[in-house]
XYZ file of C-alpha atoms in Angstrom:
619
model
C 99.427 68.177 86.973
C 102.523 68.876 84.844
C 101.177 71.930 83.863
C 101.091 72.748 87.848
C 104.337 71.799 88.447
C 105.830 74.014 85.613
C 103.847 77.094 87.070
C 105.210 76.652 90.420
C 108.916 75.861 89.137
C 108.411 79.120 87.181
C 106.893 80.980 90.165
C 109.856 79.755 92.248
C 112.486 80.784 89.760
C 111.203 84.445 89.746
C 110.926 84.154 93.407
C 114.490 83.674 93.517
C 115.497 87.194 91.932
C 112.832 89.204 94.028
C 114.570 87.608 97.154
C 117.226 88.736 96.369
C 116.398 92.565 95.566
C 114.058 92.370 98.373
C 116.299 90.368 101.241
C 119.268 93.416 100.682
C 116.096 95.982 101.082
C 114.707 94.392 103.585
C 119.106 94.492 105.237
C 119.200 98.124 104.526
C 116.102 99.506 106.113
C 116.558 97.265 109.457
C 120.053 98.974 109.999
C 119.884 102.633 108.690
C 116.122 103.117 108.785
C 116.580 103.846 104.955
C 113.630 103.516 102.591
C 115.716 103.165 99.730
C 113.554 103.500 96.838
C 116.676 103.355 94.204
C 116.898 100.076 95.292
C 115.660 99.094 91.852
C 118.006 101.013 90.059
C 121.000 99.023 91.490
C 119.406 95.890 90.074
C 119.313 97.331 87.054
C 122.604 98.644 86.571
C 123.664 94.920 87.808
C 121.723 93.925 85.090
C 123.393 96.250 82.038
C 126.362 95.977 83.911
C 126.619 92.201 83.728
C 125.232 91.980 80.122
C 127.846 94.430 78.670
C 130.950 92.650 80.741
C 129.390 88.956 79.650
C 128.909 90.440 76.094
C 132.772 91.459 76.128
C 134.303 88.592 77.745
C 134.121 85.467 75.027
C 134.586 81.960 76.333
C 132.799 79.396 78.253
C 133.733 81.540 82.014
C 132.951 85.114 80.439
C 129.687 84.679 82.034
C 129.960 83.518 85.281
C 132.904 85.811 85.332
C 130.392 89.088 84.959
C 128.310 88.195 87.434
C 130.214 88.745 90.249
C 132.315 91.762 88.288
C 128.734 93.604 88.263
C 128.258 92.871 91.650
C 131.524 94.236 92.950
C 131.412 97.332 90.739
C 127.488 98.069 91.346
C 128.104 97.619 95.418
C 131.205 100.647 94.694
C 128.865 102.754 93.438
C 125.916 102.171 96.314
C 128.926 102.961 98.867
C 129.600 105.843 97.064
C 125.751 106.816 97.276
C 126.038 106.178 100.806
C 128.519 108.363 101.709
C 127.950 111.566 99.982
C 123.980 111.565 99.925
C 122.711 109.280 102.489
C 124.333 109.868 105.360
C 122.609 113.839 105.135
C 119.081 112.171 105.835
C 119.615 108.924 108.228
C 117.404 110.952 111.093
C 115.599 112.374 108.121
C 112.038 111.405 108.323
C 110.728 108.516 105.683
C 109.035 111.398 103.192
C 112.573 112.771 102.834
C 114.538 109.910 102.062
C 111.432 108.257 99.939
C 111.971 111.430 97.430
C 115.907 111.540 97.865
C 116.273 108.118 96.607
C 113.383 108.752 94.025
C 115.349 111.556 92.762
C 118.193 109.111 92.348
C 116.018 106.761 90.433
C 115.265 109.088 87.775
C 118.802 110.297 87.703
C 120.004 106.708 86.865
C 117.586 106.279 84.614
C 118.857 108.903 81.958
C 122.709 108.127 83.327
C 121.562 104.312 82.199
C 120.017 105.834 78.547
C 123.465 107.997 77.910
C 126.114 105.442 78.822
C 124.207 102.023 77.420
C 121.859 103.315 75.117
C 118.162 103.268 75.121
C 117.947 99.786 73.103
C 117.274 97.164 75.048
C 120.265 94.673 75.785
C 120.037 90.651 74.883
C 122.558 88.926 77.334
C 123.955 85.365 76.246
C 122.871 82.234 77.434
C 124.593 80.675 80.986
C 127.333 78.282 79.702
C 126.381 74.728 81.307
C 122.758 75.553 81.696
C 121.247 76.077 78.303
C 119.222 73.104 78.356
C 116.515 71.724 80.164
C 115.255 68.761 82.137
C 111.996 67.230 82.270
C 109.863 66.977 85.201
C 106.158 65.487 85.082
C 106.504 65.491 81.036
C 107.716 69.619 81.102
C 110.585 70.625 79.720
C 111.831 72.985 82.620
C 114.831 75.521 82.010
C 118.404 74.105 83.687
C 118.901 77.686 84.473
C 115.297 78.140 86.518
C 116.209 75.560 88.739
C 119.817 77.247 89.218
C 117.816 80.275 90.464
C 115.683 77.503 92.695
C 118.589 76.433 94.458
C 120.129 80.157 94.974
C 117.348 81.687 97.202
C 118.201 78.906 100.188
C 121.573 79.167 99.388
C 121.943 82.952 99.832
C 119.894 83.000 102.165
C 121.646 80.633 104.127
C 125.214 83.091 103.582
C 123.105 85.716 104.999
C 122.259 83.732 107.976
C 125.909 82.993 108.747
C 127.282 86.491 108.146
C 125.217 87.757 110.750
C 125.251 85.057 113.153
C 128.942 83.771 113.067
C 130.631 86.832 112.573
C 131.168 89.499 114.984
C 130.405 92.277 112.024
C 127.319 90.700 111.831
C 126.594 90.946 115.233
C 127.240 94.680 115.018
C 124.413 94.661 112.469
C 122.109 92.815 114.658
C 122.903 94.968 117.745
C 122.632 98.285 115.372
C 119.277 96.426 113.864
C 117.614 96.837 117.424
C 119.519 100.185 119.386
C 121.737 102.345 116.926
C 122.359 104.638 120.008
C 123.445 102.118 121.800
C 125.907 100.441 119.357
C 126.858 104.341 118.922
C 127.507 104.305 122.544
C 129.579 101.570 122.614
C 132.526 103.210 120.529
C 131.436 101.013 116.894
C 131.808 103.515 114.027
C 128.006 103.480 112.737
C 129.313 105.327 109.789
C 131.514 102.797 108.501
C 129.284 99.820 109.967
C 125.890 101.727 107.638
C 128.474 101.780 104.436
C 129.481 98.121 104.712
C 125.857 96.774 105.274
C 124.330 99.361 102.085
C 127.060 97.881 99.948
C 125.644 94.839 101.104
C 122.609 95.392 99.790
C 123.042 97.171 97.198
C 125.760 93.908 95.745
C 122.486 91.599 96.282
C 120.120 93.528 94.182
C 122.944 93.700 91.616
C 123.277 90.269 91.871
C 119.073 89.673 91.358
C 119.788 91.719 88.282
C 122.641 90.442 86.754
C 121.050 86.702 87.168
C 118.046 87.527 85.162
C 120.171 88.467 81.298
C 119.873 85.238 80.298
C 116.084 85.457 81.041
C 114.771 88.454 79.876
C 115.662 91.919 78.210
C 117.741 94.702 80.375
C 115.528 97.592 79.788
C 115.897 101.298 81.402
C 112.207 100.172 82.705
C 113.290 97.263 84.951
C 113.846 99.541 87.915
C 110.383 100.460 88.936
C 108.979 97.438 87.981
C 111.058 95.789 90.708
C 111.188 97.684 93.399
C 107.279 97.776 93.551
C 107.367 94.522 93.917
C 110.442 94.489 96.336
C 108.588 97.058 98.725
C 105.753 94.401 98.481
C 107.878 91.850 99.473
C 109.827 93.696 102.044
C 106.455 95.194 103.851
C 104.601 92.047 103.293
C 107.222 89.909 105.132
C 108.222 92.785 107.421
C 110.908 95.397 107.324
C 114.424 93.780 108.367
C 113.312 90.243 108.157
C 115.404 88.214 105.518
C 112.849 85.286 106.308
C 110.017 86.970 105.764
C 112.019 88.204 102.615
C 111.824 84.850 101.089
C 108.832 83.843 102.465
C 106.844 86.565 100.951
C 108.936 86.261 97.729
C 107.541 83.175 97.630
C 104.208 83.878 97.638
C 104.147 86.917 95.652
C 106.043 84.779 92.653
C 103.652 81.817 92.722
C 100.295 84.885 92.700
C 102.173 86.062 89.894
C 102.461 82.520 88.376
C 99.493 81.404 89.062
C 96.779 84.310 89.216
C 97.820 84.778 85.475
C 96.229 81.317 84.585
C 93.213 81.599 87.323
C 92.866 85.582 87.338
C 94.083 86.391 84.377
C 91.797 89.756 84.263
C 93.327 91.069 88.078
C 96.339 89.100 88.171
C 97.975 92.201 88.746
C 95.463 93.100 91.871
C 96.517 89.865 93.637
C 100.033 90.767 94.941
C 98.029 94.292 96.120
C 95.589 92.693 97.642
C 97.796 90.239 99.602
C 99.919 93.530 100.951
C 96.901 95.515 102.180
C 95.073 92.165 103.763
C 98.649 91.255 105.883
C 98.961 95.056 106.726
C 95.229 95.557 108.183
C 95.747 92.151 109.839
C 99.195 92.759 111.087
C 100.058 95.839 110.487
C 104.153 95.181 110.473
C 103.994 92.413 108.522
C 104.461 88.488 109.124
C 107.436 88.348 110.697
C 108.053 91.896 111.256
C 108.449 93.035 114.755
C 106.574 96.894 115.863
C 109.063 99.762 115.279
C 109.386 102.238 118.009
C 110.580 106.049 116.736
C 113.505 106.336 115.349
C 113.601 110.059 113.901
C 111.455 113.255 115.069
C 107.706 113.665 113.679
C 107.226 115.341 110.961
C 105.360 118.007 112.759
C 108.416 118.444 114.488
C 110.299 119.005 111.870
C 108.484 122.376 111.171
C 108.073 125.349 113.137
C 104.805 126.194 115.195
C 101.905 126.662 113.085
C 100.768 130.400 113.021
C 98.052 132.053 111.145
C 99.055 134.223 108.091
C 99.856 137.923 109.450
C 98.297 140.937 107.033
C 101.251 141.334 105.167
C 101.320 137.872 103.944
C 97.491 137.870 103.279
C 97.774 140.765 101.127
C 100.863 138.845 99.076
C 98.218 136.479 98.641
C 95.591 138.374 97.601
C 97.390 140.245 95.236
C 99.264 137.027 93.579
C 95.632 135.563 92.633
C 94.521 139.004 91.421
C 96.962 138.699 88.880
C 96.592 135.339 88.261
C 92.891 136.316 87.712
C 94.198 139.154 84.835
C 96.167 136.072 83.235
C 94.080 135.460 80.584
C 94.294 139.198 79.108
C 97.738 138.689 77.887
C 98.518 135.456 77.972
C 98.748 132.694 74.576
C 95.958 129.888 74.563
C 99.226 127.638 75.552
C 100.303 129.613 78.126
C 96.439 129.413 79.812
C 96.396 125.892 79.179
C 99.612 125.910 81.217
C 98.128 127.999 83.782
C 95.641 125.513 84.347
C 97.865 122.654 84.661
C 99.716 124.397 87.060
C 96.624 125.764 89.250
C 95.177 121.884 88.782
C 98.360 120.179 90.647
C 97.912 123.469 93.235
C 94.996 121.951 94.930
C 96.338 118.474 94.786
C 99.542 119.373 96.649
C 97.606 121.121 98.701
C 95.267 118.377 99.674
C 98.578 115.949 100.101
C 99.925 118.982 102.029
C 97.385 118.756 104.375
C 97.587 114.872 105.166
C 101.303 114.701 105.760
C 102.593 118.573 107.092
C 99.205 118.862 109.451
C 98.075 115.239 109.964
C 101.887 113.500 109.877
C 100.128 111.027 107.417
C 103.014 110.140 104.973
C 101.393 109.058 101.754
C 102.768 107.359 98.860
C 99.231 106.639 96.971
C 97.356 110.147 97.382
C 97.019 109.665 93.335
C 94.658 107.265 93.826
C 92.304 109.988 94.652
C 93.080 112.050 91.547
C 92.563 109.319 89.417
C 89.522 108.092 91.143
C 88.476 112.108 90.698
C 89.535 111.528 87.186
C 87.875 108.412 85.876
C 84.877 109.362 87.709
C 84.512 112.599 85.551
C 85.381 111.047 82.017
C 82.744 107.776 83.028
C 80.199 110.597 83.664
C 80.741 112.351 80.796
C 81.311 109.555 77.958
C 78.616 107.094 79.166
C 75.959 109.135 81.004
C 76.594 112.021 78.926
C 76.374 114.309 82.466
C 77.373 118.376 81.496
C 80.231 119.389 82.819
C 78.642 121.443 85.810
C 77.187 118.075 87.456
C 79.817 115.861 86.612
C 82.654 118.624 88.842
C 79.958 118.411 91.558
C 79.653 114.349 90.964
C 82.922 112.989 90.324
C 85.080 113.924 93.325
C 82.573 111.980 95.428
C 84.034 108.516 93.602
C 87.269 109.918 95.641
C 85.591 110.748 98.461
C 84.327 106.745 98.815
C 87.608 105.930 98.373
C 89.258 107.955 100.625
C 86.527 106.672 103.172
C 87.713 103.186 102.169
C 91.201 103.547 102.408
C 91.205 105.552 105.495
C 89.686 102.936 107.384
C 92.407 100.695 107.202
C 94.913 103.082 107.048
C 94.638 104.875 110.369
C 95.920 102.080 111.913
C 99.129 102.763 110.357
C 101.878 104.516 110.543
C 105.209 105.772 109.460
C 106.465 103.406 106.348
C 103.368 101.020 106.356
C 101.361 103.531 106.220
C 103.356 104.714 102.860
C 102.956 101.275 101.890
C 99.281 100.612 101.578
C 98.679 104.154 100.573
C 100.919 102.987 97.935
C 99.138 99.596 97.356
C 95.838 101.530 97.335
C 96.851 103.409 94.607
C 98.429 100.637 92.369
C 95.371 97.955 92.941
C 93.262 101.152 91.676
C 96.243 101.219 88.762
C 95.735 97.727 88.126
C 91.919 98.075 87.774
C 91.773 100.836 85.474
C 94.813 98.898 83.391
C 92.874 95.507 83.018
C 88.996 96.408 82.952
C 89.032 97.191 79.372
C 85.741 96.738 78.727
C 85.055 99.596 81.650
C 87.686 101.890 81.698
C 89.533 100.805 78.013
C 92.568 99.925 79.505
C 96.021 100.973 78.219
C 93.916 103.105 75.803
C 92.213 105.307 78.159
C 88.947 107.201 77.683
C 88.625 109.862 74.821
C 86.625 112.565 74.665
C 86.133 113.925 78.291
C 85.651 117.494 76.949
C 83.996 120.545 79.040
C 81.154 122.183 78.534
C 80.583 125.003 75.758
C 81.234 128.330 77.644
C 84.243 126.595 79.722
C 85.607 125.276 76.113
C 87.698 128.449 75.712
C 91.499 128.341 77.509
C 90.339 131.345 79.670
C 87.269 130.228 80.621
C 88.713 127.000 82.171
C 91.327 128.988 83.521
C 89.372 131.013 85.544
C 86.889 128.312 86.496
C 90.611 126.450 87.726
C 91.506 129.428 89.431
C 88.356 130.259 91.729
C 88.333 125.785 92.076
C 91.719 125.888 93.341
C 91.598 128.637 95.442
C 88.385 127.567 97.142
C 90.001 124.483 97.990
C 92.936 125.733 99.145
C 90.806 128.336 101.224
C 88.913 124.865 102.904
C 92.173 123.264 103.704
C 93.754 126.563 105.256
C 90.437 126.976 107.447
C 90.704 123.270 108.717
C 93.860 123.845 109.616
C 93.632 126.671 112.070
C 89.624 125.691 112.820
C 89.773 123.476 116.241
C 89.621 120.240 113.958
C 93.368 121.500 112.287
C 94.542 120.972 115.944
C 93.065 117.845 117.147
C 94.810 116.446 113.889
C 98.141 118.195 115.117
C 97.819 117.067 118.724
C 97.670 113.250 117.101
C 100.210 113.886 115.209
C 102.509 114.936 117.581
C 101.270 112.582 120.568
C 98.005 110.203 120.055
C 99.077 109.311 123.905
C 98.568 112.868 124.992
C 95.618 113.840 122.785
C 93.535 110.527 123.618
C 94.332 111.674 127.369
C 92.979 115.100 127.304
C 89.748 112.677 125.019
C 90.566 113.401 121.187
C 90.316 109.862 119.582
C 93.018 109.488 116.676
C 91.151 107.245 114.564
C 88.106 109.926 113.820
C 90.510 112.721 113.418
C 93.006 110.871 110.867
C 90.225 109.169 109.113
C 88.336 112.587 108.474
C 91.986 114.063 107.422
C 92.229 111.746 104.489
C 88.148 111.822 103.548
C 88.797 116.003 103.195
C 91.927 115.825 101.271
C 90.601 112.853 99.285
C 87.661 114.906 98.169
C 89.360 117.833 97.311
C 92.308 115.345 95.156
C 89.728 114.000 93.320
C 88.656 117.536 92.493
C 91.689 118.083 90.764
C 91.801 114.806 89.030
C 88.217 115.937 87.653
C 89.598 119.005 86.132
C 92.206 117.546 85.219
C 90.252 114.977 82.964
C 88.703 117.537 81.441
C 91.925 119.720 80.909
C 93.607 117.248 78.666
C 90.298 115.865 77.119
C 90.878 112.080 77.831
C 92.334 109.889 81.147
C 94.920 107.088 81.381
C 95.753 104.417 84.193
C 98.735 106.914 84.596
C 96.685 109.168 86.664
C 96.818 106.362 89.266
C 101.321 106.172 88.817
C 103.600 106.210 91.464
C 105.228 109.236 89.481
C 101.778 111.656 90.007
C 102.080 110.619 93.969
C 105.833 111.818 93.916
C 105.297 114.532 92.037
C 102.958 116.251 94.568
C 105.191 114.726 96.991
C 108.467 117.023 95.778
C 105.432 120.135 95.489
C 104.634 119.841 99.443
C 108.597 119.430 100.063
C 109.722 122.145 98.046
C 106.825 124.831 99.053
C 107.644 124.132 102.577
C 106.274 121.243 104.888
C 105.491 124.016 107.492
C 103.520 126.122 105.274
C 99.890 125.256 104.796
C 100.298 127.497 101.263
C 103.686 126.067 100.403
C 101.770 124.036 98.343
C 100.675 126.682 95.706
C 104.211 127.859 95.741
C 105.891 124.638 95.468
C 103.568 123.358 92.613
C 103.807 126.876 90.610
C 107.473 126.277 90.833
C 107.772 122.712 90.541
C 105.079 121.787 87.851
C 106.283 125.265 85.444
C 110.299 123.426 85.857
C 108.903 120.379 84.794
C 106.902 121.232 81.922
C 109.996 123.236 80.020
C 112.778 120.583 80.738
C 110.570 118.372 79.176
C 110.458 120.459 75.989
C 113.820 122.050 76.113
C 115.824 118.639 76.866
C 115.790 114.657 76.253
C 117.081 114.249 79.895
C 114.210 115.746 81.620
C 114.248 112.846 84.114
C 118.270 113.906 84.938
C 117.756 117.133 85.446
C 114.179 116.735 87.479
C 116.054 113.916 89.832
C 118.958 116.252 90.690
C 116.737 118.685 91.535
C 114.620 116.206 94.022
C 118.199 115.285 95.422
C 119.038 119.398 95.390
C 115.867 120.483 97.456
C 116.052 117.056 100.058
C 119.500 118.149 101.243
C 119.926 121.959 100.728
C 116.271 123.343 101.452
C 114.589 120.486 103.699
C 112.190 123.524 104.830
C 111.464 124.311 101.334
C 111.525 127.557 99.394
C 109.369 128.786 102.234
C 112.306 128.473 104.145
C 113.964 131.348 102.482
C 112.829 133.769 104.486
C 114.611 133.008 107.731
C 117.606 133.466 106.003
C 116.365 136.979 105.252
C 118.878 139.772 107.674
C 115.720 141.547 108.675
C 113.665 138.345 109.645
C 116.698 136.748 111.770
C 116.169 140.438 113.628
C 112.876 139.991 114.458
C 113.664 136.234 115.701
C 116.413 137.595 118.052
C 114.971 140.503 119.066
C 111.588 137.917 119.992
C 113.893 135.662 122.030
C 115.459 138.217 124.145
C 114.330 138.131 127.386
């Protein structure tokens, strides 16, 4: 029984510090409609913030001094993040602000490396809470039941800020109609600041509370705000209750599942998100969202099939990508095929959220179900090569059947959610079935077959891969299936009226472009001779992510382009500089707010094609 009791005391103190991340994401997004994925890296610059202030400041208040220093000087900088970057994208849709504030995370990341350095930081001990007190014969920290009491407690400031003040009220009123608070003569701009400083101080505040606990590390941002979206979605977007509810219960699976489950503890918090979405799909004390910012297929302009010209651009561009290999180093091939690889998976991710308006967070679950389905075949059945390409992709295809089941009764954020759960329960399994899948280690040895050994060969195999797959999205597109899936997108009211169900459409959207992910993933195993839970990461989902963006979200082969570009930037900042993740997040941030249409977007700003448009709207 003591043994129970210490658990659950533990569970609750962790609880207290994913409230509060979670309660000032949860603030954010039911004001501005922000899905603020930097939201970790605030809590972790409260966290190095605090340690270096109560590593300066000697004496018994140095400490408690820090704490709300951080706060104060972390909030600054989220204001100042407000103001000159997210105020561009407010009517932005979710996929644009999820990368804009990824692209932040990565720049803070490096920022965090160059000003604090990349050793981890010890913070002291709280003064007046370095012992502990015994409860049911445990010794329990002082300082875990200081966190205890500061969920309720800030929780209950929270409750009278927005109830008994008349700013708060402002938030509530902007919370359900932003137009009409607009309407009303409140400066939104001012009102959007105060509340993201708001909660950007509390996830400072969740960070600079846990020094004394653990180690600040330039890690600690993405392992929060996984959990904090959990939270946040599981309790519902803009409920602080449902903030600390879900907290809760996250913490004590996390306490607990490690003594019961200790082999998919890290499945259980997963699990609980996707069974609350498919239940209620806007979480336990959410409340349904209606619209707040235009489709994404109205974000683009109307869908035409390539003219000649362009179809000869194409043709020529993978006639020379064909001659490649008579010129070009093993390395450079090997490059080529990396390249051509993440092609067809932006392509297949392309299709589900430009076509299909299916914002996905998780589409690498299919490449690494694609992935560890090829390097299974090969290292325990010992399948060639040839029947393992054919084989493989249909572990993907199962699980996009899976997945899509539950998912197409989503939409918007949730829907980014659970793609996102999908894809880290999948993470989790390939991480802790060592016996299966070797864990941490990965499988070795997931080499191709003889006469696709050479670099060329498996650059040309790649290349005729890719381009068939490309090929099968662009005829779906503009095949009478392509726009059933647009009509849903645009209006499920309208399309089931004129008798196109949305739920066969969508779910045969994600089945396609899971199949043809997992195709990548498959050459991808055998590209790099060995796979790693990795292939599951939230950072293979964004990548692809930035690929569709930058290409062009109205261009079903914006893809190829955007990957090309995207994937060949990537590779030589990582060899030419330590701050690859600096340079790559500015770059996000770059293409979010100056080319939202992409680099196919180029060409409108081209004298002879603004012609054509004004000479076509003439009447």
């Amino acid at each position: 029984m003591g043994t129970i009791i210490a658990q659950f005391l533990s569970g609750l103190a962790g609880a207290a510090s994913l409230f509060l991340v979670a309660s000032g994401l949860s603030l954010i997004f039911g004001v501005t409609r922000i899905v603020n994925f930097a939201h970790g890296a605030f809590y972790m610059l409260g966290a190095y913030v605090a340690c270096t202030l109560a590593n300066a400041w000697s004496g018994p208040l140095g400490f408690w001094l820090a704490l709300p220093a951080a706060v104060a000087i972390v909030a600054v900088m989220g204001g100042l993040l407000e103001m000159t970057l997210l105020r561009r994208i407010y009517r932005a849709p979710e996929l644009f602000q999820l990368l804009a504030t990824f692209g932040v995370t990565l720049v803070v990341q490096d920022l965090v490396v160059i000003v604090f350095g990349a050793d981890d930081l010890l913070g002291p001990r709280a003064p007046g809470l370095k012992g502990a007190v015994e409860i049911a014969g445990k010794a329990i920290p002082a300082y875990d039941l200081f966190l205890i009491a500061m969920s309720p407690l800030v929780l209950g400031l929270i409750w009278l800020l927005l109830n008994r003040t008349r700013w708060g009220i402002l938030v509530r009123a902007a919370t359900q109609d932003r137009d009409m608070v607009a309407a009303l003569g409140v400066n939104q701009k001012w009102l959007f600041t105060g509340v993201f400083m708001l909660g950007v101080g509390l996830a400072a505040l969740g960070g600079a509370l846990q020094i004394p606990r653990d180690a600040v590390t330039h890690q600690m941002d993405l392992a929060i705000i996984v959990e904090a979206f959990i939270i946040v979605v599981t309790g519902g977007l803009g409920s602080i209750v449902g903030a600390l509810v879900a907290a809760i219960l996250i913490s004590e699976l996390n306490a607990f599942g490690i003594l019961a489950f200790p082999k998919i503890s890290i499945v259980l918090i997963f699990l609980v998100m996707a069974v609350v979405l498919v239940v209620r799909p806007w979480g336990l004390f959410g409340k349904p969202t209606s619209p707040q910012r235009p489709a994404l297929g109205l974000t683009t302009q109307p869908w035409q099939p390539m003219r000649t010209s362009g179809r000869l651009l194409i043709a020529a561009a993978i006639a020379l990508a064909a001659l490649l290999p008579l010129g070009a180093s093993p390395y450079v091939l090997s490059v080529g095929s990396e390249i051509l690889i993440f092609v067809l998976f932006a392509a297949s991710l392309q299709f589900l959220v430009s076509v299909g308006g299916l914002v996905s967070f998780g589409h690498a679950a299919f490449f690494g179900l694609g992935s560890y389905g090829a390097a299974l075949l090969t290292t325990m059945l010992g399948w060639p090569m040839e029947a393992v390409l054919l084989a493989a992709p249909l572990l993907a295809l199962a699980g996009a059947v899976l997945f899509a089941g539950f998912a197409v009764r989503l939409s918007g954020v949730y829907l980014a959610m659970l793609s996102l759960a999908f894809a880290q329960i999948c993470w989790s399994i390939a991480s802790q079935w060592v016996d299966f899948t070797g864990g941490d280690n990965g499988i070795l040895s997931v080499w191709p077959a003889k006469w696709a050994a050479k670099p060329w060969a498996f650059y040309e195999l790649t290349l005729v891969l890719a381009m068939l797959g490309v090929g099968l999205l662009r005829l779906a597109t503009f095949a009478p299936f392509g726009f059933m899936l647009r009509a849903v997108r645009d209006s499920d009211l309208r399309a089931e009226a004129v008798g196109i169900a949305k739920a066969p459409v969508q779910w045969a959207a994600f089945v396609l472009a899971g199949l043809l992910a997992g195709v990548s993933g498959a050459l991808f195993a055998f590209l790099k001779g060995s796979v790693f839970p990795d292939a599951f990461g939230v950072t293979t989902s964004v990548d692809g992510l930035v690929m569709v963006l930058l290409g062009g979200m109205g261009s079903v082969s914006g893809a190829m382009l955007g990957a090309g570009v995207f994937k060949t930037l990537s590779i030589w900042l990582m060899s030419a500089t330590d701050y690859s993740k600096l340079a790559i997040g500015l770059f996000i941030i770059a293409v979010v707010v100056v080319l939202p249409r992409g680099l196919a977007g180029l060409r409108d700003l081209l004298p002879s094609r603004n012609l054509s448009r004004t000479k076509e709207n003439r009447p």
